Short mmCIF file of C-alpha atoms in Angstrom, two decimals:
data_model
loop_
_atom_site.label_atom_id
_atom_site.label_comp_id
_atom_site.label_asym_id
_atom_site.label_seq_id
_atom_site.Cartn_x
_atom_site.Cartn_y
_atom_site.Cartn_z
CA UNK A 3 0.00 0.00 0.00
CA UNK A 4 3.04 2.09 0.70
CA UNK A 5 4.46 1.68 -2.58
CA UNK A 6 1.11 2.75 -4.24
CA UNK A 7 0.62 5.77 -2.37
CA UNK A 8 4.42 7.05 -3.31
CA UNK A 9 3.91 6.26 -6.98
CA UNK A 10 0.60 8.19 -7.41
CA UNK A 11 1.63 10.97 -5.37
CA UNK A 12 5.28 11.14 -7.59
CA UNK A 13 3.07 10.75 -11.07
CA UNK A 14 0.77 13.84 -9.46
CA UNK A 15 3.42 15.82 -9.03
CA UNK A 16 4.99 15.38 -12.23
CA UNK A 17 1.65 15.56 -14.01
CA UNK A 18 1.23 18.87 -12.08
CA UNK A 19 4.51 20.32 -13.26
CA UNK A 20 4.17 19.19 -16.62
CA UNK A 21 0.88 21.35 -17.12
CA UNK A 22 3.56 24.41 -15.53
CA UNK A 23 5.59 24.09 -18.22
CA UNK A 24 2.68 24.00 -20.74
CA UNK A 25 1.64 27.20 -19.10
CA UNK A 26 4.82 29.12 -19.05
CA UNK A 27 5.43 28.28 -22.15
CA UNK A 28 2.62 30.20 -23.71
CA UNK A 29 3.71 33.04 -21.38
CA UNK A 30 6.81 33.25 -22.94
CA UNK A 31 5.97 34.92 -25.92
CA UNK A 32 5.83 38.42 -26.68
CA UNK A 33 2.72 39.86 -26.07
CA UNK A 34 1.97 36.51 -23.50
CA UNK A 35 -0.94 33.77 -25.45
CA UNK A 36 -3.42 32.65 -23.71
CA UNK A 37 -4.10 29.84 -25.34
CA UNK A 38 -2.56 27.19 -27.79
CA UNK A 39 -5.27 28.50 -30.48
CA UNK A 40 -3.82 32.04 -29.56
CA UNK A 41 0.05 30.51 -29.46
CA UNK A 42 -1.08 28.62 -33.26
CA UNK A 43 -2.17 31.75 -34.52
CA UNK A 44 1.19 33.84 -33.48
CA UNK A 45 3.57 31.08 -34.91
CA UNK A 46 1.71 31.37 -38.71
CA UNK A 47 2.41 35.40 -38.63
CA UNK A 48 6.20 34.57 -37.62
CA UNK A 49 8.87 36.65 -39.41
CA UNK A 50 6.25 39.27 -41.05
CA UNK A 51 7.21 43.02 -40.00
CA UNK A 52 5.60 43.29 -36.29
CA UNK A 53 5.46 39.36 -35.76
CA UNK A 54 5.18 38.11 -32.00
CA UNK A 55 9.13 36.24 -30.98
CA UNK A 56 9.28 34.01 -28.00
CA UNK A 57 12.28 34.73 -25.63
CA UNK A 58 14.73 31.96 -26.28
CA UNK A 59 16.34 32.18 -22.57
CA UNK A 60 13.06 31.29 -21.10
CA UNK A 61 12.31 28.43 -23.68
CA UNK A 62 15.40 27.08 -23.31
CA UNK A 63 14.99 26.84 -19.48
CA UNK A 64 11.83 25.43 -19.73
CA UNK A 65 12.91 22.71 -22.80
CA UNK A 66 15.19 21.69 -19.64
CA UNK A 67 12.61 21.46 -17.26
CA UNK A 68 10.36 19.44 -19.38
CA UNK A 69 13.41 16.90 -20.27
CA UNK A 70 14.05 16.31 -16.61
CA UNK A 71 10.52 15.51 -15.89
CA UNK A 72 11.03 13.22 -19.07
CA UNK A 73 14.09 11.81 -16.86
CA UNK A 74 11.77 11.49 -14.30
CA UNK A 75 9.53 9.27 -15.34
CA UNK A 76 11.74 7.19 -16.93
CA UNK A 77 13.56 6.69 -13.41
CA UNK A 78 9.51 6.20 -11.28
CA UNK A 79 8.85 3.17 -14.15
CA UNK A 80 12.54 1.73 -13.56
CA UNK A 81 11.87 1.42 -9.67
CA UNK A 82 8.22 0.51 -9.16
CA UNK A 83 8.50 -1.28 -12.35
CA UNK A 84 8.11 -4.79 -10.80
CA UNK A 85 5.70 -3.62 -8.12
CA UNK A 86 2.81 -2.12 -10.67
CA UNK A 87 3.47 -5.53 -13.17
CA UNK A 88 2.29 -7.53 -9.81
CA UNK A 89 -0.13 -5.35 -9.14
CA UNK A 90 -1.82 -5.02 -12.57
CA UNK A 91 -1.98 -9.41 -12.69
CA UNK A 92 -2.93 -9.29 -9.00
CA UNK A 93 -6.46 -6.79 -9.91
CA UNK A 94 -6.86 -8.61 -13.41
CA UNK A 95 -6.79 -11.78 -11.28
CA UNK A 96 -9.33 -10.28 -7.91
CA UNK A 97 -11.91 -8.64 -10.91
CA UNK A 98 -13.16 -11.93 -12.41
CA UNK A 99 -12.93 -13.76 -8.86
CA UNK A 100 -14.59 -11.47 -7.09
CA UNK A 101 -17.35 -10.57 -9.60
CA UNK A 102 -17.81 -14.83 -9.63
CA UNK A 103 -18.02 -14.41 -6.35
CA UNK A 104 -20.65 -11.85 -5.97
CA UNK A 105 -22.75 -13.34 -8.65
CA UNK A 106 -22.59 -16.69 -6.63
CA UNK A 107 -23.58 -14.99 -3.21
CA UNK A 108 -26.49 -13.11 -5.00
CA UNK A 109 -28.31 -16.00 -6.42
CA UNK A 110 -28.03 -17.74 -3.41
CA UNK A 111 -29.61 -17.35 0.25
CA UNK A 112 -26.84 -16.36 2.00
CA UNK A 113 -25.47 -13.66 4.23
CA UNK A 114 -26.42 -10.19 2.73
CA UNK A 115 -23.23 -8.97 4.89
CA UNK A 116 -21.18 -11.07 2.98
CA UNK A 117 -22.55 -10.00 0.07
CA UNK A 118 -22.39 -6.46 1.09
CA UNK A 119 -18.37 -7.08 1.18
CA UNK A 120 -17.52 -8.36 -1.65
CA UNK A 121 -19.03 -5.59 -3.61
CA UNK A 122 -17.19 -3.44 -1.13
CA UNK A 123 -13.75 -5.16 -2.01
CA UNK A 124 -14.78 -5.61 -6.32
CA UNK A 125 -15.62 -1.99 -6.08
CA UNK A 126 -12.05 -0.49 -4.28
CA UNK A 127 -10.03 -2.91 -6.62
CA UNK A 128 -12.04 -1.54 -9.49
CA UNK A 129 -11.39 2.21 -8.02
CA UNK A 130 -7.72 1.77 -7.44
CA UNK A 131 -6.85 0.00 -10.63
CA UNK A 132 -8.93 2.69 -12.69
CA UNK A 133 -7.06 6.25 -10.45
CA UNK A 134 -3.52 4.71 -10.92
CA UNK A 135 -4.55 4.19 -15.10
CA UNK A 136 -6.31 7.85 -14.91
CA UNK A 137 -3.28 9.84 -13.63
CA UNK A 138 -0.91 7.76 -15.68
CA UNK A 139 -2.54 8.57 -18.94
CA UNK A 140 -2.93 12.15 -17.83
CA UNK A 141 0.62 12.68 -17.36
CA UNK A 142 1.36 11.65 -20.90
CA UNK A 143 -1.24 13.24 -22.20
CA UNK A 144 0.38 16.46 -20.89
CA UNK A 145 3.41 15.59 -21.69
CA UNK A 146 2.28 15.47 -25.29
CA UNK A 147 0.59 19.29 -25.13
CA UNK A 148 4.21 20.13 -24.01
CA UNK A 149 5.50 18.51 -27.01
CA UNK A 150 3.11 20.22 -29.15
CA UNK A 151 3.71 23.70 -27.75
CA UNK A 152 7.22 23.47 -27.99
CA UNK A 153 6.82 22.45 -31.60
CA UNK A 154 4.56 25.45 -32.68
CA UNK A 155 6.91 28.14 -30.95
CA UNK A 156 10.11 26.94 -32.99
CA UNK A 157 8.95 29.55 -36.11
CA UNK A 158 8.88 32.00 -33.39
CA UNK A 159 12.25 31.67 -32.71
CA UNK A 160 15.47 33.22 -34.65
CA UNK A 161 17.81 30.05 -35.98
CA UNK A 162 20.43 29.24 -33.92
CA UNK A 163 21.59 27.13 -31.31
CA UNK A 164 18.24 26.83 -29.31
CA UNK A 165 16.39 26.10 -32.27
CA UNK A 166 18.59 23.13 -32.64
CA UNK A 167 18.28 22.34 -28.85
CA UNK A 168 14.75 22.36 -29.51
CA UNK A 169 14.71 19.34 -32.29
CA UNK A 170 16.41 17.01 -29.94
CA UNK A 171 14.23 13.99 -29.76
CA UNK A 172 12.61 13.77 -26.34
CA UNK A 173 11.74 9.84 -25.32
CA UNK A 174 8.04 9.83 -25.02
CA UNK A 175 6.39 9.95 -21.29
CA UNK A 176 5.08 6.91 -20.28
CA UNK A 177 5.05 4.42 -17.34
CA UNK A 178 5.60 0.74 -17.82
CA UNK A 179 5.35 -1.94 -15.79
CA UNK A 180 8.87 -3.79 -17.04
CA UNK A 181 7.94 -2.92 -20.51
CA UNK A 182 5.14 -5.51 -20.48
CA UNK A 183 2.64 -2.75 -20.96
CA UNK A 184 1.95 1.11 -20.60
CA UNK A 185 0.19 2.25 -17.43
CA UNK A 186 -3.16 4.02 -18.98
CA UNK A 187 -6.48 3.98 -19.55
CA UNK A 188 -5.77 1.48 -22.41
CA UNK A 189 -4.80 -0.58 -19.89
CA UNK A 190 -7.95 -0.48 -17.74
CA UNK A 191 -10.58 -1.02 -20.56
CA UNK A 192 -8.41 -4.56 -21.88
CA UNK A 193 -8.51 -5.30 -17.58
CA UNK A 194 -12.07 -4.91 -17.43
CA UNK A 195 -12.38 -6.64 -20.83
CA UNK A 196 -11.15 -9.66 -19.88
CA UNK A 197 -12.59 -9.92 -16.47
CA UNK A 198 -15.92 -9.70 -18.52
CA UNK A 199 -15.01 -12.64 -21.05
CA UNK A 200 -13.67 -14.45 -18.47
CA UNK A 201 -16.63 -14.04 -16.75
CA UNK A 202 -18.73 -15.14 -19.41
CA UNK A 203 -17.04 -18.17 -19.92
CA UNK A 204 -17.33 -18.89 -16.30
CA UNK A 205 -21.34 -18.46 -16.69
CA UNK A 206 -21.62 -20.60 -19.96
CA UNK A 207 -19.80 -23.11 -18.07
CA UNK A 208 -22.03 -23.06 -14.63
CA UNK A 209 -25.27 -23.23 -16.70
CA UNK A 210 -24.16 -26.31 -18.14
CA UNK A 211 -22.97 -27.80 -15.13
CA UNK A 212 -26.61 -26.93 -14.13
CA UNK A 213 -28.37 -28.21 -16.60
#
């Protein structure tokens, strides 16, 4: 549980600076966008007479900051690599069972406490499979905006060295558990998937025992 709680609140935090960067980077031009529609519409009016520039010294800095968080993330999937691989087969594993399980107790005469528990337990693995997904896939997704800004500014900016620094290739932000598969919402839809064809096998397969 530990282990959880420190890689949700270190994803947060780098989600959270991510969208910074996003921010100050449309506040780096001269006159300051407001928006990417706003930033878009600068960059196609770059080098006419009276043109908006963007001040290299602060998208340089920030081309930093985003490539660190990069660095980041890359270092949060190398440690709790092996933890979130368990814990993705432990939830795709606890879904099916303990939907089987409810299904079972409901059809049945017995306790309604039990009953009551089950969904209790289906419902937090469900929750805490579906927040650590969420804030995954909204870090990248963020991480892609800053991608996106930082490629419309480059007409705002005179050739040169940062323009260069600029076209480096950043490695795309994503968490992994050991490269099995991406931490996102991707990742929740196939979970919940399977549980369900899983759990339709398991129904086929009762009814005929039944019958």
């Amino acid at each position: 549980m530990v282990w959880r709680v420190q890689f949700f609140g270190i994803v947060l935090v780098l989600r959270h600076r991510m969208s910074i960067v996003c921010w100050q980077l449309l506040r780096s031009t001269r006159p300051p966008a407001s928006s990417e529609a706003e930033l878009e519409e600068l960059a196609t009016r770059a080098g006419q007479p009276g043109a908006a520039g963007a001040v290299e010294a602060e998208v340089r800095r920030l081309q930093r900051a985003r490539m660190a968080l990069h660095r980041c993330a890359r270092l949060c999937t190398l440690h709790f690599g092996p933890a979130l691989l368990l814990a993705v087969l432990g939830d795709l594993v606890a879904i099916p069972c303990l939907t089987y399980s409810w299904l079972n107790i409901s059809s049945s005469s017995r306790s309604s406490v039990k009953l009551g528990l089950t969904c209790l337990w289906l419902a937090v693995v469900l929750c805490r499979h579906l927040v650590v997904c969420w804030v995954c896939s909204s870090a990248a997704d963020r991480a892609v905006r800053a991608d996106l800004v930082m490629s419309r500014m480059q007409p705002m900016l005179h050739p040169g060295a940062v323009v260069e620094v600029l076209r480096l290739s950043v490695d795309t932000l994503r968490f992994s558990a050991m490269g099995f598969f991406d931490i996102n919402l991707h990742l929740f839809m196939s979970t919940v998937s399977t549980a369900v064809a899983y759990l339709t096998i398991l129904g086929e397969f009762h009814t005929y025992r039944s019958v």
